[in-house]
PDB file of C-alpha atoms in Angstrom:
ATOM      1  CA  UNK A   1      40.850  40.398  35.962  1.00 65.00           C
ATOM      2  CA  UNK A   2      43.814  42.788  35.818  1.00 68.00           C
ATOM      3  CA  UNK A   3      43.330  43.748  39.557  1.00 72.00           C
ATOM      4  CA  UNK A   4      41.675  46.986  39.403  1.00 79.00           C
ATOM      5  CA  UNK A   5      38.513  47.870  40.805  1.00 83.00           C
ATOM      6  CA  UNK A   6      35.943  48.731  38.190  1.00 89.00           C
ATOM      7  CA  UNK A   7      33.649  51.797  38.224  1.00 91.00           C
ATOM      8  CA  UNK A   8      30.674  51.424  35.758  1.00 91.00           C
ATOM      9  CA  UNK A   9      30.283  55.216  34.616  1.00 88.00           C
ATOM     10  CA  UNK A  10      26.781  56.622  33.564  1.00 84.00           C
ATOM     11  CA  UNK A  11      27.363  57.676  29.861  1.00 82.00           C
ATOM     12  CA  UNK A  12      24.257  59.943  30.246  1.00 80.00           C
ATOM     13  CA  UNK A  13      25.955  62.282  32.519  1.00 83.00           C
ATOM     14  CA  UNK A  14      27.680  65.182  30.934  1.00 85.00           C
ATOM     15  CA  UNK A  15      31.479  65.196  30.705  1.00 86.00           C
ATOM     16  CA  UNK A  16      32.089  67.879  33.328  1.00 86.00           C
ATOM     17  CA  UNK A  17      30.450  65.670  36.178  1.00 86.00           C
ATOM     18  CA  UNK A  18      32.129  62.480  34.872  1.00 89.00           C
ATOM     19  CA  UNK A  19      35.428  64.376  34.832  1.00 90.00           C
ATOM     20  CA  UNK A  20      34.690  65.581  38.396  1.00 87.00           C
ATOM     21  CA  UNK A  21      34.192  61.935  39.673  1.00 88.00           C
ATOM     22  CA  UNK A  22      37.443  60.802  37.771  1.00 90.00           C
ATOM     23  CA  UNK A  23      39.423  63.417  39.558  1.00 88.00           C
ATOM     24  CA  UNK A  24      38.037  63.484  43.008  1.00 86.00           C
ATOM     25  CA  UNK A  25      38.331  59.456  43.150  1.00 86.00           C
ATOM     26  CA  UNK A  26      41.539  58.899  41.512  1.00 86.00           C
ATOM     27  CA  UNK A  27      40.458  56.882  38.394  1.00 89.00           C
ATOM     28  CA  UNK A  28      43.555  55.410  36.704  1.00 88.00           C
ATOM     29  CA  UNK A  29      41.999  54.952  33.017  1.00 90.00           C
ATOM     30  CA  UNK A  30      38.842  54.975  31.398  1.00 92.00           C
ATOM     31  CA  UNK A  31      37.545  52.346  28.673  1.00 90.00           C
ATOM     32  CA  UNK A  32      35.185  54.091  26.212  1.00 88.00           C
ATOM     33  CA  UNK A  33      34.133  53.474  22.845  1.00 82.00           C
ATOM     34  CA  UNK A  34      33.102  56.976  22.112  1.00 83.00           C
ATOM     35  CA  UNK A  35      34.524  59.784  24.483  1.00 88.00           C
ATOM     36  CA  UNK A  36      37.964  61.024  25.757  1.00 89.00           C
ATOM     37  CA  UNK A  37      38.703  61.949  29.132  1.00 92.00           C
ATOM     38  CA  UNK A  38      41.827  63.502  31.225  1.00 92.00           C
ATOM     39  CA  UNK A  39      43.188  60.232  32.084  1.00 92.00           C
ATOM     40  CA  UNK A  40      44.382  57.692  29.537  1.00 91.00           C
ATOM     41  CA  UNK A  41      41.334  56.297  27.545  1.00 91.00           C
ATOM     42  CA  UNK A  42      41.154  53.238  25.479  1.00 88.00           C
ATOM     43  CA  UNK A  43      38.336  51.772  23.501  1.00 87.00           C
ATOM     44  CA  UNK A  44      37.489  48.116  23.753  1.00 82.00           C
ATOM     45  CA  UNK A  45      39.641  47.069  20.881  1.00 82.00           C
ATOM     46  CA  UNK A  46      42.805  48.298  22.160  1.00 83.00           C
ATOM     47  CA  UNK A  47      42.424  46.340  25.383  1.00 77.00           C
ATOM     48  CA  UNK A  48      45.287  43.643  24.995  1.00 67.00           C
ATOM     49  CA  UNK A  49      43.567  40.447  24.715  1.00 63.00           C
ATOM     50  CA  UNK A  50      46.607  38.491  25.590  1.00 56.00           C
ATOM     51  CA  UNK A  51      47.179  40.556  28.631  1.00 58.00           C
ATOM     52  CA  UNK A  52      43.802  39.688  29.729  1.00 59.00           C
ATOM     53  CA  UNK A  53      43.787  36.192  29.318  1.00 60.00           C
ATOM     54  CA  UNK A  54      47.078  36.061  31.189  1.00 59.00           C
ATOM     55  CA  UNK A  55      45.462  37.899  34.321  1.00 60.00           C
ATOM     56  CA  UNK A  56      44.802  35.692  37.255  1.00 61.00           C
ATOM     57  CA  UNK A  57      41.057  35.346  38.179  1.00 58.00           C
ATOM     58  CA  UNK A  58      39.615  37.867  40.560  1.00 53.00           C
ATOM     59  CA  UNK A  59      39.434  36.869  44.241  1.00 55.00           C
ATOM     60  CA  UNK A  60      35.709  36.304  45.558  1.00 50.00           C
ATOM     61  CA  UNK A  61      34.870  39.521  47.414  1.00 51.00           C
ATOM     62  CA  UNK A  62      36.376  41.964  44.834  1.00 77.00           C
ATOM     63  CA  UNK A  63      34.430  45.019  44.442  1.00 86.00           C
ATOM     64  CA  UNK A  64      32.378  46.934  41.612  1.00 90.00           C
ATOM     65  CA  UNK A  65      31.179  50.361  41.960  1.00 91.00           C
ATOM     66  CA  UNK A  66      28.077  51.712  40.394  1.00 90.00           C
ATOM     67  CA  UNK A  67      27.178  55.400  39.459  1.00 86.00           C
ATOM     68  CA  UNK A  68      23.695  56.681  40.283  1.00 80.00           C
ATOM     69  CA  UNK A  69      21.906  58.615  37.779  1.00 71.00           C
ATOM     70  CA  UNK A  70      22.667  61.974  39.223  1.00 62.00           C
ATOM     71  CA  UNK A  71      19.106  63.223  39.139  1.00 59.00           C
ATOM     72  CA  UNK A  72      19.349  64.746  42.623  1.00 57.00           C
ATOM     73  CA  UNK A  73      21.968  67.409  43.603  1.00 61.00           C
ATOM     74  CA  UNK A  74      24.465  64.438  44.136  1.00 74.00           C
ATOM     75  CA  UNK A  75      26.132  61.559  42.087  1.00 82.00           C
ATOM     76  CA  UNK A  76      26.468  58.494  44.442  1.00 86.00           C
ATOM     77  CA  UNK A  77      29.219  55.871  44.160  1.00 89.00           C
ATOM     78  CA  UNK A  78      27.992  52.903  45.404  1.00 91.00           C
ATOM     79  CA  UNK A  79      30.620  50.062  45.832  1.00 92.00           C
ATOM     80  CA  UNK A  80      29.495  46.409  46.148  1.00 92.00           C
ATOM     81  CA  UNK A  81      31.495  43.324  46.851  1.00 89.00           C
ATOM     82  CA  UNK A  82      31.125  39.667  45.655  1.00 87.00           C
ATOM     83  CA  UNK A  83      29.224  38.313  48.610  1.00 90.00           C
ATOM     84  CA  UNK A  84      26.292  40.915  47.478  1.00 91.00           C
ATOM     85  CA  UNK A  85      26.130  39.681  44.179  1.00 90.00           C
ATOM     86  CA  UNK A  86      25.997  36.242  45.359  1.00 91.00           C
ATOM     87  CA  UNK A  87      22.914  36.910  47.559  1.00 93.00           C
ATOM     88  CA  UNK A  88      21.203  38.792  44.320  1.00 91.00           C
ATOM     89  CA  UNK A  89      21.656  35.675  42.479  1.00 90.00           C
ATOM     90  CA  UNK A  90      20.333  33.626  45.221  1.00 90.00           C
ATOM     91  CA  UNK A  91      17.452  36.157  45.119  1.00 90.00           C
ATOM     92  CA  UNK A  92      16.670  35.344  41.682  1.00 89.00           C
ATOM     93  CA  UNK A  93      16.136  31.851  42.767  1.00 88.00           C
ATOM     94  CA  UNK A  94      13.469  32.924  45.199  1.00 89.00           C
ATOM     95  CA  UNK A  95      11.540  34.835  42.564  1.00 90.00           C
ATOM     96  CA  UNK A  96      11.468  31.627  40.449  1.00 89.00           C
ATOM     97  CA  UNK A  97      10.356  29.474  43.422  1.00 91.00           C
ATOM     98  CA  UNK A  98       7.445  31.982  44.404  1.00 93.00           C
ATOM     99  CA  UNK A  99       6.712  33.461  40.813  1.00 92.00           C
ATOM    100  CA  UNK A 100       7.204  30.850  38.093  1.00 91.00           C
ATOM    101  CA  UNK A 101       5.633  33.323  35.641  1.00 92.00           C
ATOM    102  CA  UNK A 102       8.960  35.184  35.716  1.00 92.00           C
ATOM    103  CA  UNK A 103      10.632  31.904  33.958  1.00 92.00           C
ATOM    104  CA  UNK A 104       7.991  31.493  31.201  1.00 93.00           C
ATOM    105  CA  UNK A 105       9.324  31.083  27.627  1.00 94.00           C
ATOM    106  CA  UNK A 106       7.823  31.999  24.201  1.00 95.00           C
ATOM    107  CA  UNK A 107       8.162  29.292  21.394  1.00 94.00           C
ATOM    108  CA  UNK A 108      10.940  27.780  23.568  1.00 94.00           C
ATOM    109  CA  UNK A 109      13.086  31.073  24.289  1.00 94.00           C
ATOM    110  CA  UNK A 110      13.406  33.533  26.990  1.00 95.00           C
ATOM    111  CA  UNK A 111      14.754  36.804  25.428  1.00 96.00           C
ATOM    112  CA  UNK A 112      15.606  39.948  27.530  1.00 96.00           C
ATOM    113  CA  UNK A 113      15.261  43.469  26.086  1.00 96.00           C
ATOM    114  CA  UNK A 114      18.468  45.213  27.057  1.00 93.00           C
ATOM    115  CA  UNK A 115      16.716  48.627  27.932  1.00 90.00           C
ATOM    116  CA  UNK A 116      18.104  49.327  31.041  1.00 87.00           C
ATOM    117  CA  UNK A 117      21.920  50.438  31.076  1.00 85.00           C
ATOM    118  CA  UNK A 118      24.353  47.751  32.741  1.00 87.00           C
ATOM    119  CA  UNK A 119      26.222  50.894  34.193  1.00 86.00           C
ATOM    120  CA  UNK A 120      23.215  51.024  36.777  1.00 84.00           C
ATOM    121  CA  UNK A 121      22.599  48.865  39.514  1.00 87.00           C
ATOM    122  CA  UNK A 122      19.029  47.833  38.544  1.00 88.00           C
ATOM    123  CA  UNK A 123      20.423  46.881  34.915  1.00 89.00           C
ATOM    124  CA  UNK A 124      23.265  45.104  35.979  1.00 91.00           C
ATOM    125  CA  UNK A 125      21.314  43.102  38.893  1.00 91.00           C
ATOM    126  CA  UNK A 126      18.019  42.574  37.834  1.00 90.00           C
ATOM    127  CA  UNK A 127      18.975  42.216  34.113  1.00 90.00           C
ATOM    128  CA  UNK A 128      22.256  40.971  33.470  1.00 90.00           C
ATOM    129  CA  UNK A 129      23.010  38.959  36.953  1.00 89.00           C
ATOM    130  CA  UNK A 130      19.370  37.265  37.154  1.00 90.00           C
ATOM    131  CA  UNK A 131      19.285  36.397  33.576  1.00 88.00           C
ATOM    132  CA  UNK A 132      22.994  36.102  32.526  1.00 85.00           C
ATOM    133  CA  UNK A 133      23.758  33.684  35.172  1.00 79.00           C
ATOM    134  CA  UNK A 134      21.364  31.320  33.947  1.00 80.00           C
ATOM    135  CA  UNK A 135      22.626  31.913  30.293  1.00 82.00           C
ATOM    136  CA  UNK A 136      19.369  33.604  28.969  1.00 89.00           C
ATOM    137  CA  UNK A 137      19.343  35.752  25.644  1.00 94.00           C
ATOM    138  CA  UNK A 138      19.808  39.520  25.734  1.00 95.00           C
ATOM    139  CA  UNK A 139      18.550  41.447  22.818  1.00 96.00           C
ATOM    140  CA  UNK A 140      20.146  45.099  22.411  1.00 94.00           C
ATOM    141  CA  UNK A 141      18.157  47.650  20.559  1.00 94.00           C
ATOM    142  CA  UNK A 142      19.796  49.833  17.971  1.00 92.00           C
ATOM    143  CA  UNK A 143      18.785  52.991  19.784  1.00 90.00           C
ATOM    144  CA  UNK A 144      16.148  54.038  22.362  1.00 88.00           C
ATOM    145  CA  UNK A 145      13.958  55.631  19.662  1.00 92.00           C
ATOM    146  CA  UNK A 146      10.283  54.098  20.863  1.00 91.00           C
ATOM    147  CA  UNK A 147       9.729  52.906  17.036  1.00 93.00           C
ATOM    148  CA  UNK A 148      12.996  51.069  17.190  1.00 95.00           C
ATOM    149  CA  UNK A 149      12.284  49.583  20.589  1.00 95.00           C
ATOM    150  CA  UNK A 150       8.899  48.460  19.527  1.00 95.00           C
ATOM    151  CA  UNK A 151      10.111  47.062  16.197  1.00 96.00           C
ATOM    152  CA  UNK A 152      12.971  45.118  18.174  1.00 97.00           C
ATOM    153  CA  UNK A 153      10.588  43.570  20.471  1.00 97.00           C
ATOM    154  CA  UNK A 154       8.433  42.131  17.662  1.00 96.00           C
ATOM    155  CA  UNK A 155      11.109  41.165  15.209  1.00 96.00           C
ATOM    156  CA  UNK A 156      13.339  39.148  17.963  1.00 97.00           C
ATOM    157  CA  UNK A 157      10.354  38.096  19.980  1.00 97.00           C
ATOM    158  CA  UNK A 158      11.196  39.454  23.268  1.00 97.00           C
ATOM    159  CA  UNK A 159       9.836  37.791  26.321  1.00 97.00           C
ATOM    160  CA  UNK A 160      10.976  39.952  29.214  1.00 97.00           C
ATOM    161  CA  UNK A 161      11.408  43.734  29.524  1.00 96.00           C
ATOM    162  CA  UNK A 162      12.364  45.532  32.716  1.00 95.00           C
ATOM    163  CA  UNK A 163      12.160  49.394  32.998  1.00 94.00           C
ATOM    164  CA  UNK A 164      11.729  52.360  35.107  1.00 91.00           C
ATOM    165  CA  UNK A 165       8.228  53.659  35.671  1.00 94.00           C
ATOM    166  CA  UNK A 166       8.751  56.671  33.380  1.00 93.00           C
ATOM    167  CA  UNK A 167       8.914  54.017  30.366  1.00 94.00           C
ATOM    168  CA  UNK A 168       5.640  52.328  31.425  1.00 96.00           C
ATOM    169  CA  UNK A 169       3.903  55.652  32.151  1.00 96.00           C
ATOM    170  CA  UNK A 170       4.780  57.230  28.757  1.00 95.00           C
ATOM    171  CA  UNK A 171       3.785  54.174  26.859  1.00 96.00           C
ATOM    172  CA  UNK A 172       0.562  53.737  28.630  1.00 96.00           C
ATOM    173  CA  UNK A 173      -0.671  57.504  28.231  1.00 96.00           C
ATOM    174  CA  UNK A 174       0.414  57.291  24.562  1.00 94.00           C
ATOM    175  CA  UNK A 175      -1.874  54.196  23.930  1.00 95.00           C
ATOM    176  CA  UNK A 176      -4.634  55.379  25.865  1.00 95.00           C
ATOM    177  CA  UNK A 177      -4.579  58.784  24.026  1.00 95.00           C
ATOM    178  CA  UNK A 178      -4.607  56.669  20.498  1.00 94.00           C
ATOM    179  CA  UNK A 179      -7.413  54.504  21.662  1.00 95.00           C
ATOM    180  CA  UNK A 180      -9.595  57.621  22.842  1.00 94.00           C
ATOM    181  CA  UNK A 181      -8.734  59.257  19.834  1.00 95.00           C
ATOM    182  CA  UNK A 182     -11.028  56.558  17.898  1.00 93.00           C
ATOM    183  CA  UNK A 183     -14.049  57.828  19.844  1.00 95.00           C
ATOM    184  CA  UNK A 184     -15.824  57.367  23.230  1.00 95.00           C
ATOM    185  CA  UNK A 185     -17.698  54.473  22.271  1.00 94.00           C
ATOM    186  CA  UNK A 186     -14.457  52.586  21.426  1.00 94.00           C
ATOM    187  CA  UNK A 187     -12.643  53.719  24.418  1.00 94.00           C
ATOM    188  CA  UNK A 188     -15.612  52.842  26.561  1.00 95.00           C
ATOM    189  CA  UNK A 189     -15.427  49.176  25.147  1.00 94.00           C
ATOM    190  CA  UNK A 190     -11.815  49.096  25.684  1.00 95.00           C
ATOM    191  CA  UNK A 191     -12.178  50.072  29.452  1.00 95.00           C
ATOM    192  CA  UNK A 192     -14.714  47.374  29.846  1.00 95.00           C
ATOM    193  CA  UNK A 193     -12.555  44.771  28.511  1.00 94.00           C
ATOM    194  CA  UNK A 194      -9.798  45.534  30.793  1.00 95.00           C
ATOM    195  CA  UNK A 195     -11.746  45.801  33.676  1.00 94.00           C
ATOM    196  CA  UNK A 196     -12.904  42.243  32.598  1.00 94.00           C
ATOM    197  CA  UNK A 197      -9.445  40.931  31.968  1.00 94.00           C
ATOM    198  CA  UNK A 198      -8.258  42.272  35.518  1.00 94.00           C
ATOM    199  CA  UNK A 199     -11.222  40.743  37.099  1.00 93.00           C
ATOM    200  CA  UNK A 200     -10.923  37.331  35.678  1.00 92.00           C
ATOM    201  CA  UNK A 201      -7.213  37.269  36.410  1.00 84.00           C
ATOM    202  CA  UNK A 202      -4.878  34.674  34.619  1.00 82.00           C
ATOM    203  CA  UNK A 203      -8.139  33.252  33.206  1.00 83.00           C
ATOM    204  CA  UNK A 204      -8.769  36.259  31.285  1.00 87.00           C
ATOM    205  CA  UNK A 205      -5.593  36.045  29.288  1.00 87.00           C
ATOM    206  CA  UNK A 206      -7.464  34.302  26.350  1.00 88.00           C
ATOM    207  CA  UNK A 207     -10.129  37.030  26.230  1.00 89.00           C
ATOM    208  CA  UNK A 208      -7.182  39.834  26.254  1.00 91.00           C
ATOM    209  CA  UNK A 209      -5.627  37.924  23.306  1.00 90.00           C
ATOM    210  CA  UNK A 210      -8.599  37.731  21.316  1.00 90.00           C
ATOM    211  CA  UNK A 211     -10.573  40.743  22.321  1.00 91.00           C
ATOM    212  CA  UNK A 212      -7.620  43.118  22.758  1.00 93.00           C
ATOM    213  CA  UNK A 213      -5.349  41.584  19.695  1.00 92.00           C
ATOM    214  CA  UNK A 214      -5.349  45.339  18.144  1.00 93.00           C
ATOM    215  CA  UNK A 215      -4.022  47.013  21.217  1.00 94.00           C
ATOM    216  CA  UNK A 216      -1.354  44.194  22.021  1.00 94.00           C
ATOM    217  CA  UNK A 217      -0.123  44.490  18.361  1.00 94.00           C
ATOM    218  CA  UNK A 218       0.138  48.071  18.373  1.00 93.00           C
ATOM    219  CA  UNK A 219       2.455  47.725  21.419  1.00 95.00           C
ATOM    220  CA  UNK A 220       4.671  44.580  21.954  1.00 96.00           C
ATOM    221  CA  UNK A 221       2.573  41.923  20.362  1.00 95.00           C
ATOM    222  CA  UNK A 222       2.157  38.337  21.965  1.00 94.00           C
ATOM    223  CA  UNK A 223       5.656  37.209  22.677  1.00 96.00           C
ATOM    224  CA  UNK A 224       5.976  39.213  26.086  1.00 96.00           C
ATOM    225  CA  UNK A 225       5.721  37.078  29.168  1.00 95.00           C
ATOM    226  CA  UNK A 226       6.957  39.302  32.150  1.00 96.00           C
ATOM    227  CA  UNK A 227       7.424  42.949  32.584  1.00 97.00           C
ATOM    228  CA  UNK A 228       8.742  44.638  35.779  1.00 96.00           C
ATOM    229  CA  UNK A 229       8.767  48.328  36.728  1.00 95.00           C
ATOM    230  CA  UNK A 230      11.486  49.534  39.461  1.00 90.00           C
ATOM    231  CA  UNK A 231      13.329  52.700  40.656  1.00 83.00           C
ATOM    232  CA  UNK A 232      10.581  54.792  41.630  1.00 87.00           C
ATOM    233  CA  UNK A 233       6.548  55.402  41.976  1.00 91.00           C
ATOM    234  CA  UNK A 234       4.392  53.760  39.289  1.00 95.00           C
ATOM    235  CA  UNK A 235       0.518  54.659  39.138  1.00 96.00           C
ATOM    236  CA  UNK A 236      -2.263  51.912  39.766  1.00 95.00           C
ATOM    237  CA  UNK A 237      -3.807  52.977  36.499  1.00 96.00           C
ATOM    238  CA  UNK A 238      -0.461  52.191  34.367  1.00 97.00           C
ATOM    239  CA  UNK A 239      -0.333  48.572  36.045  1.00 97.00           C
ATOM    240  CA  UNK A 240      -4.048  48.234  35.370  1.00 96.00           C
ATOM    241  CA  UNK A 241      -3.668  49.018  31.821  1.00 97.00           C
ATOM    242  CA  UNK A 242      -0.752  46.714  31.022  1.00 97.00           C
ATOM    243  CA  UNK A 243      -1.985  43.806  33.019  1.00 96.00           C
ATOM    244  CA  UNK A 244      -5.751  44.634  31.667  1.00 96.00           C
ATOM    245  CA  UNK A 245      -4.409  43.821  28.251  1.00 95.00           C
ATOM    246  CA  UNK A 246      -2.897  40.565  29.285  1.00 94.00           C
ATOM    247  CA  UNK A 247       0.546  41.195  30.064  1.00 95.00           C
ATOM    248  CA  UNK A 248       2.156  40.653  33.281  1.00 96.00           C
ATOM    249  CA  UNK A 249       3.551  43.815  34.757  1.00 97.00           C
ATOM    250  CA  UNK A 250       4.955  43.687  38.356  1.00 97.00           C
ATOM    251  CA  UNK A 251       6.511  46.284  40.552  1.00 96.00           C
ATOM    252  CA  UNK A 252       9.638  45.897  42.357  1.00 94.00           C
ATOM    253  CA  UNK A 253      11.703  47.851  44.585  1.00 93.00           C
ATOM    254  CA  UNK A 254      15.232  48.936  44.860  1.00 90.00           C
ATOM    255  CA  UNK A 255      17.920  51.528  45.123  1.00 88.00           C
ATOM    256  CA  UNK A 256      21.469  52.138  43.898  1.00 88.00           C
ATOM    257  CA  UNK A 257      22.581  51.726  47.494  1.00 90.00           C
ATOM    258  CA  UNK A 258      20.600  48.485  48.260  1.00 91.00           C
ATOM    259  CA  UNK A 259      20.626  46.440  44.948  1.00 91.00           C
ATOM    260  CA  UNK A 260      17.157  44.817  44.424  1.00 93.00           C
ATOM    261  CA  UNK A 261      15.410  43.769  47.704  1.00 94.00           C
ATOM    262  CA  UNK A 262      12.098  42.738  46.653  1.00 95.00           C
ATOM    263  CA  UNK A 263       9.372  42.245  43.751  1.00 95.00           C
ATOM    264  CA  UNK A 264       5.841  41.446  43.609  1.00 96.00           C
ATOM    265  CA  UNK A 265       5.624  37.691  43.432  1.00 95.00           C
ATOM    266  CA  UNK A 266       1.659  37.492  42.952  1.00 94.00           C
ATOM    267  CA  UNK A 267      -0.098  36.361  39.792  1.00 92.00           C
ATOM    268  CA  UNK A 268      -3.431  37.886  41.027  1.00 93.00           C
ATOM    269  CA  UNK A 269      -3.934  41.158  38.898  1.00 94.00           C
ATOM    270  CA  UNK A 270      -5.958  42.763  41.932  1.00 93.00           C
ATOM    271  CA  UNK A 271      -2.393  42.407  43.860  1.00 96.00           C
ATOM    272  CA  UNK A 272      -0.320  43.672  41.188  1.00 96.00           C
ATOM    273  CA  UNK A 273      -2.608  46.499  40.163  1.00 96.00           C
ATOM    274  CA  UNK A 274      -2.082  47.999  43.795  1.00 96.00           C
ATOM    275  CA  UNK A 275       1.507  48.866  43.107  1.00 95.00           C
ATOM    276  CA  UNK A 276       2.516  46.622  46.041  1.00 95.00           C
ATOM    277  CA  UNK A 277       6.431  46.167  45.722  1.00 94.00           C
ATOM    278  CA  UNK A 278       5.937  42.596  47.437  1.00 94.00           C
ATOM    279  CA  UNK A 279       7.681  41.056  50.432  1.00 94.00           C
ATOM    280  CA  UNK A 280      11.385  41.526  50.927  1.00 95.00           C
ATOM    281  CA  UNK A 281      13.686  38.736  49.929  1.00 94.00           C
ATOM    282  CA  UNK A 282      14.804  36.294  52.454  1.00 91.00           C
ATOM    283  CA  UNK A 283      18.275  37.988  52.725  1.00 91.00           C
ATOM    284  CA  UNK A 284      16.454  41.523  53.331  1.00 95.00           C
ATOM    285  CA  UNK A 285      14.182  43.026  55.836  1.00 95.00           C
ATOM    286  CA  UNK A 286      11.824  45.743  55.732  1.00 95.00           C
ATOM    287  CA  UNK A 287      10.558  47.765  58.729  1.00 95.00           C
ATOM    288  CA  UNK A 288       8.686  51.169  58.820  1.00 94.00           C
ATOM    289  CA  UNK A 289       9.638  53.688  61.201  1.00 95.00           C
ATOM    290  CA  UNK A 290       7.326  55.685  63.362  1.00 94.00           C
ATOM    291  CA  UNK A 291       7.653  58.689  60.918  1.00 93.00           C
ATOM    292  CA  UNK A 292       6.643  56.418  58.003  1.00 92.00           C
ATOM    293  CA  UNK A 293      10.247  56.045  56.558  1.00 93.00           C
ATOM    294  CA  UNK A 294      11.302  52.535  55.145  1.00 91.00           C
ATOM    295  CA  UNK A 295      14.043  51.092  56.872  1.00 94.00           C
ATOM    296  CA  UNK A 296      15.966  48.434  54.949  1.00 94.00           C
ATOM    297  CA  UNK A 297      18.440  45.636  56.305  1.00 94.00           C
ATOM    298  CA  UNK A 298      19.958  43.545  53.567  1.00 94.00           C
ATOM    299  CA  UNK A 299      22.808  41.459  52.895  1.00 94.00           C
ATOM    300  CA  UNK A 300      22.880  42.735  49.281  1.00 93.00           C
ATOM    301  CA  UNK A 301      23.384  46.397  50.284  1.00 92.00           C
ATOM    302  CA  UNK A 302      26.390  48.381  49.044  1.00 92.00           C
ATOM    303  CA  UNK A 303      29.657  48.054  51.398  1.00 90.00           C
ATOM    304  CA  UNK A 304      30.470  51.946  50.979  1.00 90.00           C
ATOM    305  CA  UNK A 305      28.928  55.105  49.423  1.00 90.00           C
ATOM    306  CA  UNK A 306      30.594  58.057  48.170  1.00 86.00           C
ATOM    307  CA  UNK A 307      28.952  61.428  47.426  1.00 80.00           C
ATOM    308  CA  UNK A 308      30.007  63.917  44.477  1.00 73.00           C
ATOM    309  CA  UNK A 309      28.613  67.112  44.451  1.00 59.00           C
ATOM    310  CA  UNK A 310      27.427  68.443  41.398  1.00 52.00           C
ATOM    311  CA  UNK A 311      28.393  72.216  40.959  1.00 47.00           C
ATOM    312  CA  UNK A 312      26.314  74.051  38.361  1.00 43.00           C
ATOM    313  CA  UNK A 313      28.279  77.123  36.821  1.00 40.00           C
ATOM    314  CA  UNK A 314      25.943  80.092  36.137  1.00 37.00           C
ATOM    315  CA  UNK A 315      26.964  82.155  33.103  1.00 39.00           C
ATOM    316  CA  UNK A 316      25.650  85.626  33.231  1.00 36.00           C
TER     317      UNK A 316
END
């Protein structure tokens, strides 16, 4: 509201990478509660409340820049305008229309676990914009330790969790390893039960709640209504595991450069378990090139993209 263009920095990147971005892109100042940088750095408490209240509202179309995770050799800065965010909110209405399961409440409430960082486009759009626009409740875990996350979900009766595939794959492996450790007979019975639940579809939810209660309680309990995986590939085995114990895990697609462009709407487990990313939202068009490359045209895409090369120093 002060007239600046905010860049949401990824705090998981090392200081050297962040400093490089600050220098290369002329960052004026940083607001951070834990780290200091070469430009003026302020804590949230130091930002003058009266000055902020006196600011004029940001005109429609002002921009926000996101920073990619930097898992490749480059950090990408993707700048979005207000119109892109408008279309993302409209897309969330499209999901509610075609996939009412995403709006299910538990004991009259809908609570979203803030597992994805809001500095990333997936967390900002699929969590904050989709749910914050409709005034839902956000639950922040104290830290990302698996036990803390698990206890937070149960204590606060979280209904929605969105995460990257790595999270779901890790939970799946740990759970199946624990079940297999109880013997071949128990593991075979578990596999038979999940296959039956997946075959029955939504009508198998009651069976899952009763026959697989111990497994569900060992994970997130019974409050979970909807899970989404997005960001990269997820295995069909992991999808079949979560959907087979009575949860609803859907796959979605999006990139830092594109925003969120699709989610599998179907309630049918035989479709969910194929790892389908669903049809594109009405603001988006998918096409597969002759080389098998996915081409995306969308009103939600970033207006500009800047690349920051990561330089690694080798110490002899």
